[in-house]
Coordinates of C-alpha atoms in Angstrom, one line a residue:
M1 CA -39.2 8.1 -46.0
A2 CA -39.8 7.8 -42.3
G3 CA -42.6 5.4 -42.8
G4 CA -40.4 3.2 -45.1
E5 CA -37.6 3.1 -42.5
E6 CA -40.1 2.1 -39.7
T7 CA -41.5 -0.7 -42.0
A8 CA -38.0 -1.9 -42.7
A9 CA -37.0 -1.7 -39.1
A10 CA -40.1 -3.8 -38.1
A11 CA -39.4 -6.4 -40.7
E12 CA -35.7 -6.5 -39.6
A13 CA -36.7 -6.9 -36.0
E14 CA -39.0 -9.8 -36.9
M15 CA -36.3 -11.5 -38.9
D16 CA -33.7 -11.0 -36.1
L17 CA -36.1 -12.6 -33.6
E18 CA -36.5 -15.7 -35.8
F19 CA -32.8 -15.7 -36.4
S20 CA -31.9 -15.7 -32.7
R21 CA -34.5 -18.4 -32.0
G22 CA -32.8 -20.7 -34.4
A23 CA -35.8 -20.8 -36.7
D24 CA -35.5 -22.1 -40.3
V25 CA -33.9 -19.0 -41.7
P26 CA -31.6 -19.1 -44.7
S27 CA -27.9 -19.4 -43.9
F28 CA -25.3 -17.4 -45.9
E29 CA -22.3 -18.9 -44.2
F30 CA -20.8 -19.7 -47.6
A31 CA -20.7 -16.0 -48.5
F32 CA -18.8 -14.8 -45.5
N33 CA -15.7 -12.9 -46.5
S34 CA -16.1 -14.2 -50.1
E35 CA -15.2 -11.9 -52.9
K36 CA -17.5 -13.7 -55.3
F37 CA -20.7 -13.1 -53.2
S38 CA -19.8 -9.6 -51.9
D39 CA -20.4 -6.1 -53.2
K40 CA -18.3 -4.1 -50.9
V41 CA -15.0 -4.2 -49.0
L42 CA -15.3 -3.2 -45.3
Q43 CA -12.3 -1.3 -44.0
V44 CA -11.8 -2.1 -40.3
E45 CA -9.4 0.3 -38.6
V46 CA -7.9 -1.3 -35.6
V47 CA -6.7 1.2 -33.0
A48 CA -4.6 0.8 -29.8
G49 CA -6.2 0.3 -26.4
D50 CA -9.9 1.1 -26.1
D51 CA -9.9 4.0 -28.6
G52 CA -12.4 2.1 -30.7
G53 CA -15.0 4.3 -28.9
G54 CA -18.6 3.6 -30.1
G55 CA -17.4 1.4 -33.0
P56 CA -17.9 3.6 -36.1
L57 CA -15.7 6.4 -37.2
P58 CA -16.9 9.9 -36.3
D59 CA -19.6 11.0 -38.7
S60 CA -19.6 7.6 -40.3
V61 CA -23.4 7.4 -40.3
R62 CA -23.6 10.8 -42.0
H63 CA -20.5 10.9 -44.1
I64 CA -17.3 8.8 -44.0
K65 CA -14.4 11.1 -44.6
G66 CA -11.7 8.4 -44.3
Q67 CA -9.3 10.5 -42.2
A68 CA -7.8 9.3 -39.0
M69 CA -8.7 10.9 -35.7
S70 CA -5.9 13.1 -34.5
G71 CA -4.0 11.5 -31.6
T72 CA -5.3 8.0 -32.3
Q73 CA -2.8 5.4 -33.3
I74 CA -4.1 3.1 -36.0
L75 CA -2.4 -0.3 -35.7
T76 CA -3.7 -1.9 -38.8
V77 CA -6.5 -1.7 -41.4
K78 CA -8.2 -5.0 -42.2
A79 CA -10.2 -5.5 -45.4
L80 CA -13.2 -7.8 -45.4
H81 CA -15.4 -8.7 -48.3
I82 CA -19.0 -8.1 -47.3
N83 CA -22.5 -8.4 -48.7
S84 CA -24.2 -5.1 -47.8
A85 CA -27.7 -6.6 -48.1
I86 CA -27.0 -9.3 -45.5
L87 CA -25.4 -6.9 -43.1
A88 CA -28.1 -4.3 -43.5
A89 CA -30.8 -6.9 -42.9
R90 CA -29.2 -7.9 -39.6
S91 CA -28.1 -4.5 -38.2
P92 CA -29.7 -1.0 -38.1
F93 CA -26.2 0.3 -37.8
F94 CA -25.1 -1.1 -41.2
L95 CA -28.4 -0.3 -42.8
K96 CA -27.8 3.4 -42.0
L97 CA -24.2 3.2 -43.0
F98 CA -24.9 1.8 -46.4
S99 CA -27.9 4.0 -47.2
N100 CA -26.4 7.3 -46.1
G101 CA -25.4 8.7 -49.5
M102 CA -21.7 8.3 -49.1
K103 CA -19.3 9.5 -51.7
E104 CA -18.5 7.0 -54.4
S105 CA -15.1 5.8 -53.0
D106 CA -16.6 5.2 -49.6
Q107 CA -19.7 3.4 -51.0
M108 CA -17.5 0.6 -52.1
R109 CA -15.1 0.6 -49.2
P110 CA -17.0 1.8 -46.1
R111 CA -15.0 2.1 -42.8
I112 CA -15.5 1.3 -39.2
R113 CA -13.2 1.5 -36.2
I114 CA -12.7 -0.9 -33.4
A115 CA -10.2 -1.4 -30.5
N116 CA -7.4 -3.9 -30.8
S117 CA -9.1 -6.0 -28.1
E118 CA -12.3 -6.3 -30.2
Q119 CA -10.9 -8.0 -33.3
I120 CA -11.8 -11.6 -32.5
A121 CA -15.3 -10.5 -31.2
L122 CA -16.0 -8.5 -34.4
M123 CA -15.2 -11.5 -36.6
E124 CA -17.6 -13.6 -34.6
V125 CA -20.3 -11.0 -34.9
L126 CA -19.8 -10.7 -38.7
S127 CA -19.8 -14.4 -39.1
Y128 CA -22.9 -14.7 -37.0
M129 CA -24.7 -12.2 -39.3
Y130 CA -24.2 -14.7 -42.2
S131 CA -24.6 -18.0 -40.5
G132 CA -26.6 -17.5 -37.3
K133 CA -24.0 -19.5 -35.4
L134 CA -21.3 -18.7 -32.7
T135 CA -18.2 -20.8 -32.6
T136 CA -17.5 -20.4 -28.8
A137 CA -19.2 -21.0 -25.5
E138 CA -16.3 -19.4 -23.5
P139 CA -17.8 -16.8 -21.1
T140 CA -15.1 -14.1 -21.6
L141 CA -15.3 -14.2 -25.3
L142 CA -19.1 -14.3 -25.3
L143 CA -19.1 -11.1 -23.3
D144 CA -16.8 -9.5 -25.8
I145 CA -19.1 -10.6 -28.6
L146 CA -22.1 -9.3 -26.7
M147 CA -20.6 -5.9 -26.3
V148 CA -19.5 -5.7 -29.9
A149 CA -22.9 -6.8 -31.1
D150 CA -24.4 -4.1 -28.9
K151 CA -22.1 -1.6 -30.4
F152 CA -23.1 -2.5 -34.0
E153 CA -26.7 -3.1 -33.1
V154 CA -26.8 -6.8 -34.1
I155 CA -29.8 -7.6 -31.9
S156 CA -30.1 -11.3 -32.8
C157 CA -26.5 -11.9 -31.9
M158 CA -27.0 -10.1 -28.6
R159 CA -30.0 -12.3 -27.8
R160 CA -27.9 -15.5 -28.6
C161 CA -25.0 -14.4 -26.4
S162 CA -27.4 -13.6 -23.6
Q163 CA -29.0 -17.0 -23.9
L164 CA -25.7 -18.8 -23.8
L165 CA -24.3 -16.7 -20.9
T166 CA -27.4 -17.2 -18.7
N167 CA -27.5 -20.9 -19.5
L168 CA -23.8 -21.5 -18.6
P169 CA -23.1 -22.5 -15.0
M170 CA -22.3 -19.2 -13.3
T171 CA -19.1 -18.8 -11.2
T172 CA -17.8 -15.9 -9.2
E173 CA -15.2 -15.3 -11.9
S174 CA -17.8 -15.2 -14.8
A175 CA -20.2 -13.1 -12.8
L176 CA -17.6 -10.5 -12.0
L177 CA -16.6 -10.5 -15.7
C178 CA -20.2 -9.7 -16.6
I179 CA -20.6 -6.8 -14.3
D180 CA -17.1 -5.5 -14.6
H181 CA -17.0 -5.7 -18.4
P182 CA -16.6 -2.3 -20.1
C183 CA -19.7 -1.4 -22.0
S184 CA -21.6 1.5 -23.5
T185 CA -23.6 3.9 -21.4
S186 CA -26.9 2.9 -23.0
L187 CA -27.3 -0.9 -22.9
A188 CA -29.8 -3.1 -24.7
A189 CA -32.2 -5.2 -22.6
E190 CA -30.2 -8.3 -23.5
V191 CA -27.0 -6.9 -22.0
Q192 CA -28.8 -5.7 -18.9
H193 CA -30.4 -9.2 -18.4
V194 CA -27.0 -10.8 -18.3
I195 CA -25.7 -8.3 -15.8
S196 CA -28.8 -8.7 -13.7
V197 CA -28.3 -12.5 -13.6
A198 CA -24.7 -12.1 -12.6
K199 CA -25.6 -9.7 -9.8
E200 CA -28.3 -12.0 -8.5
F201 CA -25.8 -14.9 -8.5
L202 CA -23.2 -12.9 -6.5
A203 CA -25.8 -11.6 -4.0
D204 CA -27.1 -15.2 -3.4
K205 CA -23.7 -16.8 -3.1
Y206 CA -22.3 -14.2 -0.7
K207 CA -25.4 -13.6 1.4
D208 CA -23.8 -15.2 4.4
F209 CA -21.4 -12.4 5.3
D210 CA -19.6 -14.0 8.2
K211 CA -18.9 -17.2 6.2
F212 CA -17.4 -15.3 3.2
R213 CA -16.0 -12.3 4.9
R214 CA -12.4 -13.1 4.0
E215 CA -13.3 -14.0 0.4
L216 CA -15.1 -10.7 0.0
V217 CA -11.9 -8.8 0.5
N218 CA -10.9 -9.7 -3.1
I219 CA -14.3 -8.8 -4.7
S220 CA -14.3 -5.8 -7.1
L221 CA -16.2 -2.6 -6.5
A222 CA -19.1 -3.6 -8.9
G223 CA -19.3 -6.9 -7.1
M224 CA -19.4 -5.3 -3.7
E225 CA -22.3 -3.1 -4.9
A226 CA -24.2 -6.1 -6.2
I227 CA -23.7 -8.1 -2.9
F228 CA -24.3 -5.2 -0.4
S229 CA -27.4 -4.0 -2.3
S230 CA -29.1 -7.3 -1.3
T231 CA -31.7 -7.3 1.5
D232 CA -31.3 -11.1 1.8
M233 CA -27.8 -10.8 3.2
H234 CA -27.3 -12.7 6.5
V235 CA -25.1 -10.7 8.9
S236 CA -24.8 -10.1 12.7
C237 CA -25.8 -6.5 12.4
E238 CA -25.5 -3.6 9.9
D239 CA -22.6 -2.2 11.9
D240 CA -20.4 -5.0 10.7
L241 CA -21.1 -4.2 7.0
Y242 CA -20.3 -0.5 7.6
Y243 CA -16.9 -1.2 9.2
F244 CA -16.1 -3.8 6.6
M245 CA -16.7 -1.3 3.8
L246 CA -14.3 1.1 5.5
E247 CA -11.6 -1.6 5.7
W248 CA -12.2 -2.8 2.1
V249 CA -12.0 0.7 0.5
R250 CA -8.9 1.7 2.5
A251 CA -7.1 -1.5 1.4
R252 CA -7.9 -1.1 -2.3
Y253 CA -7.8 2.7 -2.8
L254 CA -4.6 4.3 -1.6
D255 CA -5.4 7.8 -3.0
S256 CA -7.4 9.7 -0.3
E257 CA -9.6 11.7 -2.7
E258 CA -10.5 8.6 -4.8
R259 CA -11.2 6.6 -1.6
R260 CA -13.5 9.4 -0.3
G261 CA -15.3 9.6 -3.6
I262 CA -15.9 5.8 -3.8
L263 CA -17.2 5.7 -0.3
S264 CA -19.5 8.7 -0.8
S265 CA -20.9 7.8 -4.2
R266 CA -20.8 3.9 -4.3
L267 CA -20.6 2.3 -0.9
L268 CA -22.2 4.4 1.8
P269 CA -25.5 4.6 -0.1
L270 CA -25.7 0.8 0.4
V271 CA -25.5 1.0 4.2
R272 CA -28.9 0.6 6.0
F273 CA -28.2 3.3 8.6
S274 CA -31.7 2.8 9.9
H275 CA -30.8 -0.6 11.3
M276 CA -27.5 0.3 12.9
T277 CA -27.0 0.4 16.7
C278 CA -27.4 3.8 18.4
T279 CA -23.8 3.4 19.8
T280 CA -22.4 3.1 16.3
L281 CA -24.5 6.0 14.9
E282 CA -23.2 8.2 17.7
K283 CA -19.6 7.1 17.0
I284 CA -20.0 7.9 13.3
L285 CA -21.4 11.4 14.0
A286 CA -18.6 12.1 16.4
C287 CA -15.7 10.8 14.3
T288 CA -13.3 13.0 12.4
D289 CA -12.3 10.5 9.7
N290 CA -11.3 12.3 6.5
D291 CA -12.4 9.3 4.4
I292 CA -16.0 10.1 5.2
D293 CA -18.1 12.9 3.8
H294 CA -19.5 14.0 7.1
E295 CA -22.1 16.3 5.6
Q296 CA -23.5 13.4 3.6
V297 CA -23.4 10.9 6.5
T298 CA -24.9 13.4 9.0
K299 CA -27.8 14.0 6.5
R300 CA -28.4 10.3 6.1
I301 CA -28.4 9.6 9.9
T302 CA -30.7 12.6 10.5
E303 CA -33.1 11.2 7.9
V304 CA -33.0 7.8 9.7
L305 CA -33.6 9.3 13.1
L306 CA -36.5 11.3 11.8
H307 CA -37.9 8.2 10.1
K308 CA -37.6 6.3 13.4
A309 CA -39.3 9.1 15.4
Y310 CA -42.0 10.0 12.8
P311 CA -42.4 7.0 10.5
R312 CA -45.8 7.9 9.0
Q313 CA -44.9 11.6 8.4
M314 CA -41.5 10.7 6.8
E315 CA -42.7 7.7 4.8
N316 CA -43.8 9.8 1.7
A317 CA -40.9 12.2 1.9
L318 CA -38.2 9.4 1.9
S319 CA -39.8 6.6 -0.1
T320 CA -38.9 8.1 -3.4
Q321 CA -35.4 8.9 -2.4
T322 CA -34.3 5.9 -0.4
G323 CA -36.7 3.0 -1.0
W324 CA -35.0 -0.2 0.0
Q325 CA -32.4 1.6 2.1
F326 CA -34.8 1.2 5.1
A327 CA -35.4 -2.5 4.4
E328 CA -34.2 -4.9 7.1
R329 CA -31.7 -7.5 6.1
A330 CA -31.5 -11.0 7.7
Y331 CA -29.7 -9.9 10.8
K332 CA -28.4 -12.2 13.5
Y333 CA -29.0 -9.5 16.0
K334 CA -32.5 -8.0 15.6
P335 CA -32.6 -4.2 15.4
V336 CA -34.6 -2.4 18.1
K337 CA -35.9 1.0 18.8
L338 CA -34.5 2.6 21.8
V339 CA -35.4 5.6 24.1
A340 CA -32.8 6.4 26.8
F341 CA -33.1 8.8 29.8
D342 CA -30.4 9.9 32.2
R343 CA -32.7 11.6 34.8
P344 CA -34.2 11.2 37.2
C345 CA -32.3 7.9 37.0
P346 CA -30.6 6.0 34.1
Q347 CA -33.4 4.2 32.2
V348 CA -33.8 2.7 28.7
T349 CA -37.0 1.6 26.9
V350 CA -36.4 -1.0 24.2
Y351 CA -38.9 -1.8 21.5
L352 CA -38.5 -5.2 19.8
D353 CA -40.8 -6.3 17.0
L354 CA -41.0 -10.0 16.0
T355 CA -43.1 -11.3 13.1
R356 CA -45.2 -14.5 13.6
E357 CA -42.9 -16.2 11.1
E358 CA -39.8 -15.3 13.2
C359 CA -41.5 -16.6 16.3
S360 CA -42.5 -19.8 14.6
R361 CA -38.8 -20.4 13.9
L362 CA -38.1 -20.2 17.6
F363 CA -40.1 -23.4 18.3
R364 CA -37.8 -26.0 19.8
S365 CA -34.7 -24.7 18.1
E366 CA -33.6 -21.1 17.4
H367 CA -33.5 -17.9 19.5
I368 CA -33.5 -14.3 18.5
C369 CA -31.0 -11.7 20.0
S370 CA -31.6 -8.0 19.8
H371 CA -29.0 -5.4 19.0
P372 CA -26.9 -4.6 22.1
F373 CA -27.7 -1.5 24.0
Q374 CA -26.2 0.3 27.0
L375 CA -27.5 0.9 30.6
G376 CA -25.3 2.0 33.4
G377 CA -22.2 1.9 31.2
R378 CA -22.7 -1.8 30.5
D379 CA -23.9 -3.6 27.4
F380 CA -27.1 -5.7 27.4
Y381 CA -29.4 -7.4 24.8
L382 CA -32.8 -9.1 24.8
V383 CA -33.2 -12.7 23.8
A384 CA -36.5 -14.2 22.7
F385 CA -36.7 -18.0 22.8
C386 CA -39.0 -21.1 23.0
E387 CA -38.7 -22.9 26.4
M388 CA -39.7 -26.6 26.7
D389 CA -40.6 -28.0 30.1
E390 CA -38.7 -31.4 30.4
Q391 CA -41.5 -33.0 32.5
S392 CA -44.6 -31.9 30.6
N393 CA -42.9 -31.3 27.2
L394 CA -45.0 -28.1 26.9
C395 CA -43.4 -25.2 25.1
T396 CA -43.8 -21.5 26.0
F397 CA -42.5 -18.2 24.8
G398 CA -39.6 -16.7 26.8
L399 CA -37.9 -13.3 27.0
C400 CA -34.9 -12.4 29.0
L401 CA -32.3 -9.6 29.5
V402 CA -28.7 -10.7 29.1
E403 CA -25.6 -8.8 30.0
W404 CA -23.3 -8.7 26.9
K405 CA -19.9 -9.1 28.6
N406 CA -19.7 -8.9 32.4
M407 CA -16.0 -8.0 32.8
K408 CA -14.2 -9.5 35.7
G409 CA -14.0 -7.2 38.6
S410 CA -17.1 -5.2 37.7
S411 CA -19.6 -4.4 40.4
D412 CA -23.1 -5.8 40.8
L413 CA -25.9 -4.0 39.0
T414 CA -29.5 -3.9 40.3
I415 CA -32.1 -3.2 37.6
D416 CA -35.9 -2.9 37.6
I417 CA -37.3 -4.8 34.7
E418 CA -40.7 -4.6 33.1
F419 CA -41.6 -6.6 30.0
A420 CA -44.8 -5.7 28.2
A421 CA -46.6 -6.5 24.9
R422 CA -49.0 -4.4 22.9
T423 CA -52.5 -6.0 22.5
R424 CA -54.9 -5.5 19.7
L425 CA -57.9 -5.1 22.0
S426 CA -56.4 -2.3 24.2
G427 CA -54.0 -0.8 21.6
K428 CA -51.6 -0.3 24.5
F429 CA -48.7 -2.2 26.0
V430 CA -49.8 -4.5 28.8
S431 CA -47.3 -5.5 31.4
N432 CA -46.4 -9.2 31.7
L433 CA -43.5 -9.1 34.0
E434 CA -42.2 -6.7 36.7
V435 CA -39.1 -7.7 38.7
K436 CA -36.0 -6.3 40.4
V437 CA -32.9 -8.3 39.6
I438 CA -29.2 -8.2 40.3
F439 CA -26.6 -8.7 37.5
S440 CA -23.3 -10.1 38.7
L441 CA -20.4 -12.0 37.3
S442 CA -22.2 -15.3 38.0
D443 CA -25.8 -14.1 37.4
W444 CA -26.0 -12.3 34.0
V445 CA -29.4 -13.6 32.6
H446 CA -32.8 -12.6 33.9
G447 CA -36.3 -12.7 32.6
S448 CA -39.2 -15.1 32.1
V449 CA -39.4 -18.6 30.4
D450 CA -43.2 -18.2 30.1
L451 CA -43.9 -14.5 29.5
F452 CA -47.6 -14.9 28.6
G453 CA -48.5 -17.9 30.8
V454 CA -49.9 -19.9 27.9
P455 CA -48.8 -23.0 25.8
W456 CA -46.9 -22.3 22.7
S457 CA -49.7 -23.2 20.4
T458 CA -52.0 -20.7 22.1
F459 CA -49.4 -18.0 22.0
I460 CA -48.5 -18.4 18.3
S461 CA -52.1 -18.3 17.2
D462 CA -53.2 -15.4 19.4
D463 CA -54.2 -12.6 17.1
N464 CA -54.6 -10.3 20.1
L465 CA -50.9 -10.4 20.5
F466 CA -49.9 -10.6 16.8
I467 CA -51.2 -7.4 15.4
N468 CA -51.1 -7.7 11.6
G469 CA -48.7 -10.6 12.1
V470 CA -46.3 -8.7 14.4
L471 CA -45.6 -9.2 18.1
H472 CA -44.7 -5.8 19.6
L473 CA -42.6 -6.2 22.8
R474 CA -41.3 -3.5 25.1
A475 CA -38.7 -3.7 27.8
D476 CA -38.5 -0.9 30.4
L477 CA -35.1 -1.1 32.2
R478 CA -34.2 1.2 35.1
L479 CA -31.2 1.3 37.3
A480 CA -32.2 1.0 41.0
V481 CA -31.9 4.1 43.1
G482 CA -28.5 4.5 44.6
Q483 CA -26.6 3.2 41.5
M484 CA -26.5 6.3 39.4
G485 CA -22.8 6.7 40.2
L486 CA -22.1 3.4 38.4
Q487 CA -22.7 5.1 35.0
S488 CA -19.5 5.4 32.9

């Protein structure tokens, strides 16, 4: 018996594949809902709301009892003339339904149950099983048809819906319909493919966070997950995404328990804590916000700090748990590694890594800013750039330290600066600039326009500087003696 079912299933799968491809397969459109060409009457119970459940009545595959489920309101019962051979050939569900040894009354009038909202889609699916054609190209209805086809295991119809949906021009509205559409817990590959295409569309359209920030306020939770899961998102820094998520969830979920649950299970796992600024991480650890599961967040941040401190040792332990959560997005402000000391004097060591590709984009155009960091109670950041000499037209690599916002009335700040780069030959950081500078209201940028003393072409091709394609820079910044009291 089992071997016969497997053979029938294989033949059915082959026929369905040909059917969905539009091959020369006989059409039985003339027999749809025709008493003359039918051997059974399908009883379709239509229930209120979404009580259609999985489609069939309980125990329908084993034995149709014909009794209504307690507490479920049946709105109407529709009778459709069907040809059991056609339906069984197209659907494993109906094959099992018709070959299950039902009692005599149910053999002639088998029953299924659907939700009120599925009536139109079911008629499309049944019609497709006879003709191999769909009468609509409207995205919302195609989604309904796809889900009903999934429910009743009409694989060829699912493939056709998937083809039509993925070939249609995708919009925000249709993409959100795809990923927000109610569906069964176990989806066929065709359904998953449509959902994946919709998620990719949303992630690509909204990858410029600053440009679409206002529009994102109206995106659904599933849409937010699709967009914020992307590594290609362009954003100033990860901090902005974290604070936006807090604003978004507070505006949409007024119940505190629901809001806390959404944040913990759906949104915070999308945050790349490893690329947030130290200042923000400290604020998160110190905050007493009831919306946040502090135990969960503290654990995540601890993992991040351990990964930063011991990347090789933690790689195997965390790779299976977090994976992409340590991947870097396309940040406007480049994440840095930071070591800070308060004694014997305030000092920070900042590590900035730039790929050869990132440096190439600097040529004659862009610049790269690091995450801001603090020294002496003031905010600074590093800027890497390409400097062109107006007389010689020669370009060089430059690196400078910039004060973030020099507030009016703030005192001058004297800082000892050392810029260094790791070299392949020595394996160590080699100093390229040592200087004592004064930051003031009118003088807030200091550094070098030619850090390595070579033309750009020599710099960009130097494999002694680019170790495995990465330039490793270090900035040692120390407050001059006598200014320790300036710390906030």
